[in-house]
Short mmCIF file of C-alpha atoms in Angstrom, two decimals:
data_model
loop_
_atom_site.label_atom_id
_atom_site.label_comp_id
_atom_site.label_asym_id
_atom_site.label_seq_id
_atom_site.Cartn_x
_atom_site.Cartn_y
_atom_site.Cartn_z
CA MET A 1 -22.50 -0.83 5.97
CA LEU A 2 -21.05 1.43 8.61
CA LEU A 3 -20.20 -0.12 11.88
CA THR A 4 -22.97 0.41 14.28
CA VAL A 5 -20.65 -0.30 17.10
CA ALA A 6 -18.47 1.91 15.95
CA ASP A 7 -16.11 3.49 18.12
CA SER A 8 -17.41 2.76 21.52
CA SER A 9 -13.92 1.72 22.43
CA ALA A 10 -11.99 4.00 20.14
CA GLY A 11 -12.78 7.42 21.47
CA ASP A 12 -15.73 9.35 22.67
CA PRO A 13 -18.19 9.63 19.81
CA SER A 14 -19.99 12.59 21.32
CA THR A 15 -16.94 14.79 20.95
CA ALA A 16 -16.13 13.51 17.50
CA ILE A 17 -18.09 16.17 15.70
CA GLU A 18 -16.16 15.48 12.56
CA THR A 19 -16.44 11.91 11.50
CA ARG A 20 -13.43 10.06 10.22
CA GLU A 21 -15.12 9.96 6.84
CA THR A 22 -15.22 13.75 6.75
CA LEU A 23 -11.64 13.97 7.95
CA LEU A 24 -10.53 11.58 5.21
CA ALA A 25 -12.27 13.70 2.60
CA ARG A 26 -10.35 16.72 3.86
CA VAL A 27 -7.09 14.76 3.92
CA ALA A 28 -7.71 13.93 0.26
CA GLN A 29 -7.62 17.70 -0.38
CA GLY A 30 -4.21 17.95 1.25
CA ASP A 31 -5.51 19.21 4.60
CA LYS A 32 -2.74 18.52 7.10
CA ALA A 33 -4.77 19.62 10.11
CA ALA A 34 -7.41 17.04 9.21
CA PHE A 35 -4.67 14.45 8.79
CA SER A 36 -3.33 15.35 12.20
CA ASP A 37 -6.78 14.92 13.77
CA LEU A 38 -7.31 11.64 11.96
CA TYR A 39 -3.93 10.45 13.18
CA ASP A 40 -4.74 11.34 16.76
CA GLN A 41 -8.04 9.50 16.53
CA THR A 42 -6.76 6.34 14.94
CA ALA A 43 -3.03 5.92 15.59
CA PRO A 44 -3.40 4.03 18.91
CA ARG A 45 -5.77 1.58 17.20
CA VAL A 46 -3.51 1.22 14.20
CA LEU A 47 -0.37 0.71 16.26
CA GLY A 48 -2.14 -1.65 18.65
CA LEU A 49 -3.33 -3.85 15.81
CA ILE A 50 0.01 -3.91 14.01
CA ARG A 51 1.85 -4.68 17.22
CA ARG A 52 -0.56 -7.49 17.97
CA VAL A 53 0.29 -9.12 14.66
CA LEU A 54 3.99 -8.28 14.45
CA ILE A 55 4.95 -8.38 18.14
CA ASP A 56 8.18 -6.51 17.40
CA HIS A 57 7.81 -2.95 18.60
CA ALA A 58 10.25 -1.15 16.32
CA GLN A 59 8.91 -2.86 13.22
CA SER A 60 5.38 -2.06 14.31
CA GLU A 61 6.14 1.64 14.41
CA GLU A 62 7.71 1.44 10.96
CA VAL A 63 4.64 -0.24 9.58
CA ALA A 64 2.35 2.28 11.30
CA GLN A 65 4.33 5.02 9.59
CA GLU A 66 3.85 3.29 6.24
CA VAL A 67 0.14 3.03 6.91
CA PHE A 68 -0.30 6.72 7.68
CA LEU A 69 1.70 7.78 4.65
CA GLU A 70 -0.49 5.51 2.57
CA ILE A 71 -3.57 7.12 4.11
CA TRP A 72 -2.20 10.53 3.17
CA GLN A 73 -1.40 9.37 -0.35
CA SER A 74 -4.53 7.50 -1.18
CA ALA A 75 -7.21 9.26 0.88
CA SER A 76 -8.85 10.26 -2.41
CA ARG A 77 -9.33 6.59 -3.24
CA TYR A 78 -11.46 5.99 -0.16
CA GLU A 79 -15.04 5.39 -1.22
CA PRO A 80 -17.50 6.17 1.58
CA ASN A 81 -20.27 4.13 -0.04
CA LYS A 82 -18.12 1.02 0.24
CA GLY A 83 -17.49 1.09 3.97
CA GLY A 84 -16.54 3.13 6.99
CA ALA A 85 -13.31 5.07 7.26
CA THR A 86 -12.27 3.12 10.34
CA THR A 87 -12.65 -0.14 8.44
CA TRP A 88 -10.64 1.27 5.55
CA ILE A 89 -7.82 2.36 7.82
CA LEU A 90 -7.70 -0.76 9.98
CA THR A 91 -7.86 -3.02 6.91
CA MET A 92 -4.89 -1.16 5.47
CA ALA A 93 -3.01 -1.51 8.75
CA HIS A 94 -3.75 -5.22 8.97
CA ARG A 95 -2.64 -5.84 5.38
CA ARG A 96 0.60 -4.00 5.84
CA ALA A 97 1.34 -5.86 9.06
CA ILE A 98 0.67 -9.14 7.25
CA ASP A 99 2.90 -8.11 4.34
CA ARG A 100 5.69 -7.33 6.76
CA ILE A 101 5.36 -10.57 8.63
CA ARG A 102 5.54 -12.54 5.39
CA ALA A 103 8.70 -10.79 4.27
CA SER A 104 11.70 -13.08 4.11
CA GLN A 105 13.42 -12.86 7.46
CA SER A 106 10.36 -13.03 9.62
CA GLY A 107 9.14 -15.80 7.33
CA ARG A 108 11.97 -18.04 8.43
CA ASP A 109 11.26 -17.38 12.09
CA ARG A 110 7.65 -18.20 11.52
CA ASP A 111 8.44 -21.48 9.80
CA LEU A 112 10.30 -22.40 12.91
CA LYS A 113 7.40 -21.28 15.04
CA ILE A 114 4.99 -23.40 13.03
CA GLY A 115 7.37 -26.33 13.39
CA ILE A 116 7.37 -25.97 17.15
CA ARG A 117 3.62 -25.71 17.27
CA ASP A 118 3.42 -28.80 15.16
CA TYR A 119 4.83 -30.79 18.03
CA ASP A 120 2.87 -28.95 20.63
CA PRO A 121 -0.55 -30.36 21.29
CA GLY A 122 -1.51 -27.28 23.31
CA VAL A 123 -2.66 -25.27 20.36
CA ASP A 124 -5.45 -23.85 22.46
CA ASP A 125 -2.92 -21.67 24.23
CA VAL A 126 -2.62 -19.58 21.12
CA ALA A 127 -6.27 -18.78 21.02
CA GLU A 128 -6.49 -18.31 24.76
CA SER A 129 -3.65 -15.84 24.91
CA VAL A 130 -5.47 -13.83 22.32
CA GLU A 131 -8.70 -13.99 24.20
CA ILE A 132 -7.11 -12.50 27.25
CA ARG A 133 -6.34 -9.46 25.18
CA ILE A 134 -9.81 -9.23 23.83
CA GLU A 135 -11.40 -6.59 25.96
CA ASN A 136 -14.31 -5.89 23.79
CA GLU A 137 -17.23 -7.77 25.30
CA ARG A 138 -19.07 -7.85 22.06
CA VAL A 139 -16.25 -9.59 20.26
CA LYS A 140 -15.85 -12.01 23.11
CA ARG A 141 -19.51 -12.89 23.01
CA ALA A 142 -19.48 -13.21 19.25
CA MET A 143 -16.42 -15.44 19.43
CA GLN A 144 -18.33 -17.74 21.75
CA GLN A 145 -20.83 -18.32 18.97
CA LEU A 146 -18.14 -20.01 16.93
CA THR A 147 -17.12 -23.64 16.94
CA GLU A 148 -13.73 -24.34 18.44
CA LEU A 149 -12.19 -24.87 15.02
CA GLN A 150 -13.71 -21.71 13.57
CA ARG A 151 -12.46 -19.70 16.50
CA GLN A 152 -8.95 -21.11 16.32
CA ALA A 153 -8.73 -20.68 12.57
CA ILE A 154 -9.94 -17.07 12.64
CA THR A 155 -7.70 -16.22 15.56
CA LEU A 156 -4.60 -17.69 13.93
CA ALA A 157 -5.35 -16.00 10.63
CA PHE A 158 -6.32 -12.55 11.85
CA TYR A 159 -4.35 -11.97 15.04
CA GLU A 160 -1.33 -14.11 14.24
CA GLY A 161 -1.18 -13.41 10.53
CA TYR A 162 -0.99 -16.99 9.31
CA THR A 163 -2.05 -17.98 5.80
CA HIS A 164 -4.79 -20.54 5.40
CA SER A 165 -2.22 -23.18 4.50
CA GLU A 166 -0.25 -22.40 7.65
CA VAL A 167 -3.44 -22.58 9.67
CA SER A 168 -4.11 -25.93 8.07
CA ALA A 169 -0.66 -27.17 9.14
CA ILE A 170 -0.98 -25.84 12.67
CA LEU A 171 -4.43 -27.23 13.28
CA HIS A 172 -3.83 -30.46 11.35
CA VAL A 173 -6.93 -30.07 9.24
CA PRO A 174 -7.19 -30.11 5.45
CA ILE A 175 -6.85 -26.77 3.74
CA GLY A 176 -10.32 -27.04 2.22
CA THR A 177 -11.71 -27.37 5.72
CA VAL A 178 -9.82 -24.28 6.85
CA LYS A 179 -11.25 -22.25 3.96
CA THR A 180 -14.82 -23.19 4.76
CA ARG A 181 -14.32 -22.75 8.51
CA LEU A 182 -12.92 -19.28 7.96
CA ARG A 183 -15.88 -18.32 5.82
CA ASP A 184 -18.54 -19.95 7.98
CA GLY A 185 -16.92 -18.45 11.03
CA MET A 186 -16.86 -14.99 9.50
CA ILE A 187 -20.53 -15.24 8.58
CA ARG A 188 -21.36 -16.23 12.12
CA LEU A 189 -19.21 -13.48 13.61
CA ARG A 190 -20.69 -10.90 11.27
CA ASP A 191 -24.20 -11.87 12.22
CA ALA A 192 -23.40 -12.12 15.91
CA MET A 193 -21.86 -8.67 15.93
CA GLY A 194 -24.77 -7.19 14.07
CA VAL A 195 -22.61 -5.84 11.29
CA THR A 196 -24.94 -5.05 8.45
CA SER A 197 -23.83 -5.05 4.90
CA MET B 1 -5.62 -17.84 -16.13
CA THR B 2 -2.83 -18.53 -13.74
CA ARG B 3 -4.84 -20.04 -10.96
CA ASP B 4 -5.59 -23.65 -10.26
CA ASP B 5 -8.67 -25.33 -11.54
CA ASP B 6 -9.84 -25.90 -8.02
CA PHE B 7 -9.73 -22.19 -7.28
CA ASP B 8 -13.13 -21.41 -5.87
CA ALA B 9 -13.46 -17.73 -5.09
CA GLY B 10 -16.73 -18.22 -3.24
CA SER B 11 -15.05 -20.24 -0.51
CA LEU B 12 -12.17 -17.81 -0.07
CA SER B 13 -14.01 -14.66 0.98
CA GLY B 14 -13.41 -15.33 4.68
CA ALA B 15 -9.72 -16.05 4.21
CA TYR B 16 -9.41 -12.97 2.00
CA ALA B 17 -10.96 -10.62 4.53
CA LEU B 18 -8.78 -12.08 7.27
CA GLY B 19 -5.64 -11.55 5.16
CA ALA B 20 -5.00 -15.31 5.09
CA LEU B 21 -4.55 -15.77 1.34
CA SER B 22 -1.20 -16.17 -0.38
CA ASP B 23 -0.33 -13.35 -2.77
CA GLU B 24 -1.28 -15.51 -5.72
CA ASP B 25 -4.68 -16.50 -4.35
CA LYS B 26 -5.27 -12.92 -3.27
CA ARG B 27 -4.72 -11.62 -6.79
CA ALA B 28 -6.96 -14.30 -8.27
CA PHE B 29 -9.64 -13.55 -5.71
CA GLU B 30 -9.50 -9.82 -6.40
CA GLU B 31 -9.98 -10.56 -10.10
CA GLU B 32 -13.07 -12.55 -9.28
CA MET B 33 -14.31 -9.80 -7.02
CA VAL B 34 -14.28 -7.26 -9.83
CA ALA B 35 -16.89 -9.32 -11.63
CA SER B 36 -19.00 -10.33 -8.67
CA GLU B 37 -21.23 -7.95 -6.79
CA GLU B 38 -22.07 -10.78 -4.43
CA LEU B 39 -18.44 -11.35 -3.47
CA ARG B 40 -17.86 -7.64 -3.00
CA THR B 41 -20.83 -7.34 -0.67
CA GLU B 42 -19.77 -10.34 1.35
CA VAL B 43 -16.20 -9.09 1.64
CA ALA B 44 -17.39 -5.63 2.71
CA GLY B 45 -19.40 -7.19 5.52
CA PHE B 46 -16.44 -9.34 6.53
CA LEU B 47 -14.10 -6.37 6.55
CA ASP B 48 -16.45 -4.50 8.85
CA THR B 49 -16.32 -7.59 11.01
CA THR B 50 -12.53 -7.82 11.00
CA SER B 51 -12.36 -4.17 11.91
CA VAL B 52 -14.37 -4.96 15.03
CA LEU B 53 -11.86 -7.73 15.72
CA ALA B 54 -9.12 -5.14 15.23
CA MET B 55 -10.74 -2.81 17.71
CA ALA B 56 -10.78 -5.53 20.32
CA VAL B 57 -7.01 -5.28 20.46
CA GLU B 58 -5.64 -3.06 23.17
CA PRO B 59 -4.66 0.32 21.69
CA ILE B 60 -1.06 1.50 22.08
CA ASP B 61 -0.22 5.16 22.38
CA PRO B 62 2.42 5.86 19.76
CA PRO B 63 5.49 7.88 20.72
CA ALA B 64 5.28 11.56 19.80
CA ALA B 65 8.24 11.15 17.46
CA LEU B 66 6.22 8.88 15.20
CA LYS B 67 3.68 11.57 14.47
CA ALA B 68 6.38 14.19 14.06
CA ASN B 69 8.16 11.98 11.52
CA ILE B 70 5.02 11.33 9.58
CA MET B 71 3.92 14.96 9.53
CA ALA B 72 7.38 15.97 8.32
CA MET B 73 7.13 13.57 5.41
CA LEU B 74 3.78 14.80 4.09
CA ASP B 75 5.28 17.54 1.94
CA SER B 76 7.37 15.12 -0.03
CA THR B 77 4.63 12.51 -0.26
CA PRO B 78 2.40 13.41 -3.19
CA GLN B 79 -1.25 12.51 -3.04
CA LEU B 80 -3.13 10.50 -5.59
CA ALA B 81 -5.98 12.16 -7.42
CA PRO B 82 -9.46 10.67 -7.12
CA ALA B 83 -10.18 7.89 -9.60
CA ILE B 84 -12.53 9.74 -11.94
CA PRO B 85 -12.34 8.17 -15.37
CA HIS B 86 -12.37 10.48 -18.37
CA GLU B 87 -10.51 10.82 -21.64
CA ALA B 88 -6.87 11.69 -21.38
CA GLU B 89 -5.41 13.43 -24.38
CA SER B 90 -1.90 13.08 -23.10
CA VAL B 91 -1.93 9.31 -23.36
CA ALA B 92 -2.30 9.32 -27.10
CA ALA B 93 0.46 11.84 -27.34
CA SER B 94 2.71 9.75 -25.12
CA ALA B 95 2.20 6.67 -27.22
CA GLN B 96 3.84 8.49 -30.11
CA THR B 97 7.16 8.70 -28.47
CA GLN B 98 9.83 6.45 -27.14
CA GLU B 99 10.80 9.12 -24.69
CA PRO B 100 10.70 8.11 -21.08
CA GLN B 101 7.23 8.66 -19.79
CA LEU B 102 6.15 10.30 -16.66
CA ALA B 103 3.02 10.25 -14.70
CA ASN B 104 1.39 13.43 -13.69
CA VAL B 105 0.17 12.98 -10.18
CA SER B 106 -3.16 14.64 -10.72
CA ASN B 107 -3.76 12.79 -13.96
CA LEU B 108 -2.84 9.30 -12.87
CA SER B 109 -6.35 8.02 -12.71
CA GLU B 110 -7.27 9.07 -16.19
CA HIS B 111 -4.26 7.29 -17.54
CA VAL B 112 -5.18 4.19 -15.66
CA ALA B 113 -8.71 4.43 -16.92
CA THR B 114 -7.69 4.78 -20.53
CA GLY B 115 -7.38 1.11 -21.13
CA ARG B 116 -6.69 0.67 -24.81
CA SER B 117 -4.35 3.45 -25.69
CA ALA B 118 -2.48 3.02 -22.45
CA ARG B 119 -1.99 -0.62 -23.23
CA THR B 120 -0.63 0.24 -26.63
CA SER B 121 1.76 2.61 -25.04
CA ARG B 122 2.84 -0.03 -22.56
CA ARG B 123 3.52 -2.55 -25.26
CA ARG B 124 5.73 -0.09 -27.06
CA ILE B 125 7.67 0.66 -23.95
CA ARG B 126 8.12 -2.90 -22.81
CA PRO B 127 11.28 -3.74 -24.81
CA LEU B 128 13.03 -0.78 -23.27
CA THR B 129 11.72 -1.70 -19.87
CA ALA B 130 12.93 -5.26 -20.28
CA LEU B 131 16.31 -4.07 -21.41
CA VAL B 132 16.65 -1.80 -18.46
CA ALA B 133 15.47 -4.43 -16.05
CA ALA B 134 17.93 -6.95 -17.40
CA ALA B 135 20.89 -4.67 -17.21
CA ALA B 136 22.92 -4.14 -14.10
CA ALA B 137 22.27 -0.80 -12.49
CA VAL B 138 25.56 0.72 -13.53
CA ALA B 139 25.17 -0.47 -17.10
CA ILE B 140 21.90 1.37 -17.31
CA PHE B 141 23.57 4.66 -16.65
CA ALA B 142 26.38 4.02 -19.11
CA GLY B 143 24.41 2.37 -21.89
CA GLY B 144 23.32 4.69 -24.65
CA ALA B 145 20.24 2.78 -25.74
CA ALA B 146 18.72 2.76 -22.31
CA ALA B 147 19.84 6.25 -21.50
CA GLY B 148 16.28 7.40 -21.10
CA GLY B 149 16.23 6.06 -17.61
CA LEU B 150 12.69 6.77 -16.61
CA LEU B 151 10.72 3.59 -16.32
CA GLY B 152 7.05 3.09 -16.57
CA SER B 153 4.79 4.63 -19.13
CA VAL B 154 1.94 6.97 -18.61
CA GLY B 155 -1.01 4.71 -18.17
CA ASP B 156 0.99 2.06 -16.42
CA GLU B 157 -0.93 1.56 -13.25
CA ARG B 158 1.98 -0.34 -11.79
CA GLN B 159 3.86 2.90 -11.75
CA SER B 160 1.53 4.46 -9.24
CA ASP B 161 1.77 1.31 -7.14
CA GLN B 162 5.53 1.48 -7.35
CA PHE B 163 5.46 5.12 -6.43
CA ALA B 164 3.22 4.42 -3.46
CA ALA B 165 5.47 1.56 -2.37
CA LEU B 166 8.54 3.72 -2.72
CA ASN B 167 7.11 6.49 -0.59
CA SER B 168 6.24 4.16 2.20
CA ALA B 169 9.44 2.08 2.08
CA SER B 170 10.99 1.79 5.51
CA ASP B 171 14.38 3.02 4.28
CA VAL B 172 13.08 5.77 2.01
CA THR B 173 15.28 8.84 1.71
CA ARG B 174 14.15 12.22 0.45
CA GLU B 175 16.44 14.90 -0.79
CA VAL B 176 14.64 18.13 -1.57
CA THR B 177 16.39 20.78 -3.64
CA PRO B 178 14.88 24.24 -4.08
CA LEU B 179 14.92 25.35 -7.69
CA ALA B 180 16.35 28.76 -8.48
CA ALA B 181 13.18 29.87 -10.24
CA GLY B 182 10.89 28.55 -7.51
CA GLY B 183 9.44 25.20 -6.51
CA THR B 184 11.41 22.12 -5.53
CA ALA B 185 12.79 18.94 -7.00
CA ALA B 186 12.84 15.98 -4.64
CA LEU B 187 14.80 12.79 -5.15
CA ILE B 188 13.11 9.89 -3.39
CA SER B 189 15.06 6.66 -3.15
CA SER B 190 14.93 3.30 -1.44
CA ASP B 191 17.80 0.80 -1.52
CA GLU B 192 15.56 -1.90 -0.15
CA LEU B 193 13.15 -1.63 -3.09
CA ASP B 194 15.89 -0.51 -5.46
CA MET B 195 13.63 2.23 -6.75
CA ALA B 196 13.79 5.97 -6.96
CA ALA B 197 11.68 8.81 -8.25
CA VAL B 198 11.93 12.49 -8.94
CA VAL B 199 9.11 14.71 -7.78
CA LEU B 200 8.75 18.25 -9.06
CA THR B 201 6.61 20.46 -6.89
CA ASP B 202 5.53 23.88 -8.11
CA ALA B 203 8.34 23.84 -10.63
CA PRO B 204 8.15 26.92 -12.86
CA ALA B 205 6.09 26.31 -15.98
CA LEU B 206 8.18 26.01 -19.12
CA THR B 207 7.41 27.14 -22.61
CA GLU B 208 6.13 24.57 -25.06
CA ASP B 209 9.60 24.29 -26.51
CA GLU B 210 11.24 23.39 -23.23
CA VAL B 211 11.45 20.41 -20.90
CA TYR B 212 13.30 19.56 -17.75
CA GLN B 213 15.90 16.89 -18.35
CA LEU B 214 17.56 14.77 -15.70
CA TRP B 215 21.17 13.66 -15.87
CA TYR B 216 23.25 11.05 -14.17
CA MET B 217 26.82 12.16 -13.67
CA HIS B 218 29.70 9.86 -12.84
CA ASP B 219 33.39 10.53 -13.33
CA GLN B 220 33.50 12.46 -16.59
CA THR B 221 30.38 10.83 -17.99
CA VAL B 222 27.02 12.55 -18.20
CA THR B 223 24.04 10.43 -19.25
CA SER B 224 20.45 11.43 -19.75
CA ALA B 225 18.07 10.06 -17.16
CA GLY B 226 15.01 11.17 -19.07
CA ILE B 227 12.87 14.23 -19.43
CA VAL B 228 10.19 15.62 -17.18
CA ASP B 229 7.57 17.99 -18.42
CA PRO B 230 5.72 19.38 -15.45
CA ASP B 231 2.15 20.27 -16.28
CA ALA B 232 0.69 20.20 -12.83
CA HIS B 233 1.35 21.32 -9.31
CA GLN B 234 3.20 18.08 -8.76
CA THR B 235 4.75 15.69 -11.25
CA TYR B 236 6.70 12.57 -10.54
CA ALA B 237 8.78 10.21 -12.62
CA MET B 238 10.13 6.83 -11.61
CA LEU B 239 13.80 6.03 -12.00
CA PRO B 240 14.86 2.47 -12.78
CA SER B 241 16.77 1.84 -9.59
CA ALA B 242 17.76 3.37 -6.29
CA ILE B 243 20.03 6.37 -6.49
CA ASP B 244 23.60 5.12 -6.48
CA PRO B 245 25.59 7.29 -4.07
CA GLU B 246 28.45 7.16 -6.61
CA TYR B 247 26.31 9.06 -9.09
CA ALA B 248 25.19 12.63 -8.99
CA VAL B 249 21.81 13.60 -10.38
CA ALA B 250 21.33 16.97 -12.00
CA MET B 251 18.53 18.73 -13.83
CA THR B 252 18.63 21.25 -16.66
CA ILE B 253 16.13 22.98 -18.91
CA GLU B 254 16.51 21.69 -22.45
CA PRO B 255 14.74 22.12 -25.79
CA ALA B 256 11.62 19.96 -26.22
CA GLY B 257 12.56 16.36 -26.85
CA GLY B 258 15.64 16.62 -24.69
CA SER B 259 19.30 16.93 -25.55
CA ASP B 260 22.17 14.49 -25.89
CA HIS B 261 24.25 16.60 -23.56
CA PRO B 262 23.18 19.19 -21.04
CA THR B 263 23.04 22.68 -22.52
CA GLY B 264 21.16 24.45 -19.75
CA ILE B 265 22.50 25.47 -16.36
CA PRO B 266 22.45 22.33 -14.21
CA THR B 267 20.87 22.21 -10.78
CA LEU B 268 22.43 19.50 -8.69
CA LEU B 269 19.82 17.31 -7.01
CA THR B 270 22.20 15.10 -5.03
CA GLY B 271 24.94 15.86 -2.58
CA ALA B 272 27.58 14.04 -4.63
#
């Protein structure tokens, strides 16, 4: 279930003698040095992802702080047999970013944003602006395996933090269709990226 | 059953992994996942996939201050113990009493795992909890019936969630007071979440006949905020609301069961 890709883009694996899984296990024992190493290895990824979703820089740093304190607190709850440490950490970061974006104030801004997009036929721009940021060739190639609708739906949900009902409103497709496109798209992405599970 | 009839967990795995479900759907989906190996496997594969998506985002080097802040907060951020289920004697004992309950950090998981007795304990506590929740913050401190201010029973898994949420609140404040006999008492509070907790770290062990008792002090009024009986390296107890700057919080050593008025020498835990 571990990422085979793994961290080709997230650091030099040859120098990472201690895996993040091992570091997490040490963090669970209260090892601050291990926490410090884990932070150094993952913080740029965590902050990058949160910032991508939240846009706002100050808020992104706040959320990154929340994420790392949660890692410290709940490292013992990480179960290596259920997935890689990087996945665990990035999933946590993504969830917290999403939680933040759905909190009241930003919610109102986003309603407005959805309203604007509603009148804007150029929805493709959203996906394209994301694609520019996608440096990872493998993801880019995998994304090309998707239908246009799958790609847009996944992009809006993951990188922009929209709920499936928001995605449905933005793309003008029924919510049931969004659900199935998200799932079909994820299956295709998973297979295209060679993630085994 | 709170979800709609048309709730179909199988079709939501993609949306779930992408974080695209509403809170309600997310909860319903997670319930389904507990029972379905198939869903769990699919979600695990999807999460590995989303983490590749996450790594396609350009990394940002965080400012050095961020790490310094985080490292400085580790000492006052207790860690959860691994979730290893086994019998917890203390739960049965806790269910006997209406005293405010506290969760022992290293025992949290056993309490959570002890379904039946913990549930009994929760049911007993609920009226008090409801009363406290319904009352305005100030009334809580003044009211005699709800004077045991510590919310959440042992075995209440929401308490550990609340504690985790509190510690990572963006406006969290931590006030750490060294105890004369060694160890520290930390008051953790968030106005945004309107929650607070007391964390005892390496507090001196007491005899069986003694407990730590917390007090709210305002004007000439002193009200019990509940008792804390540290039996581990670190013990925390949730308070029903954020620390009101108008109130001082103090701690004394009292006879088992707590006292109506402080009889021990108080240690002030707040600046007020």
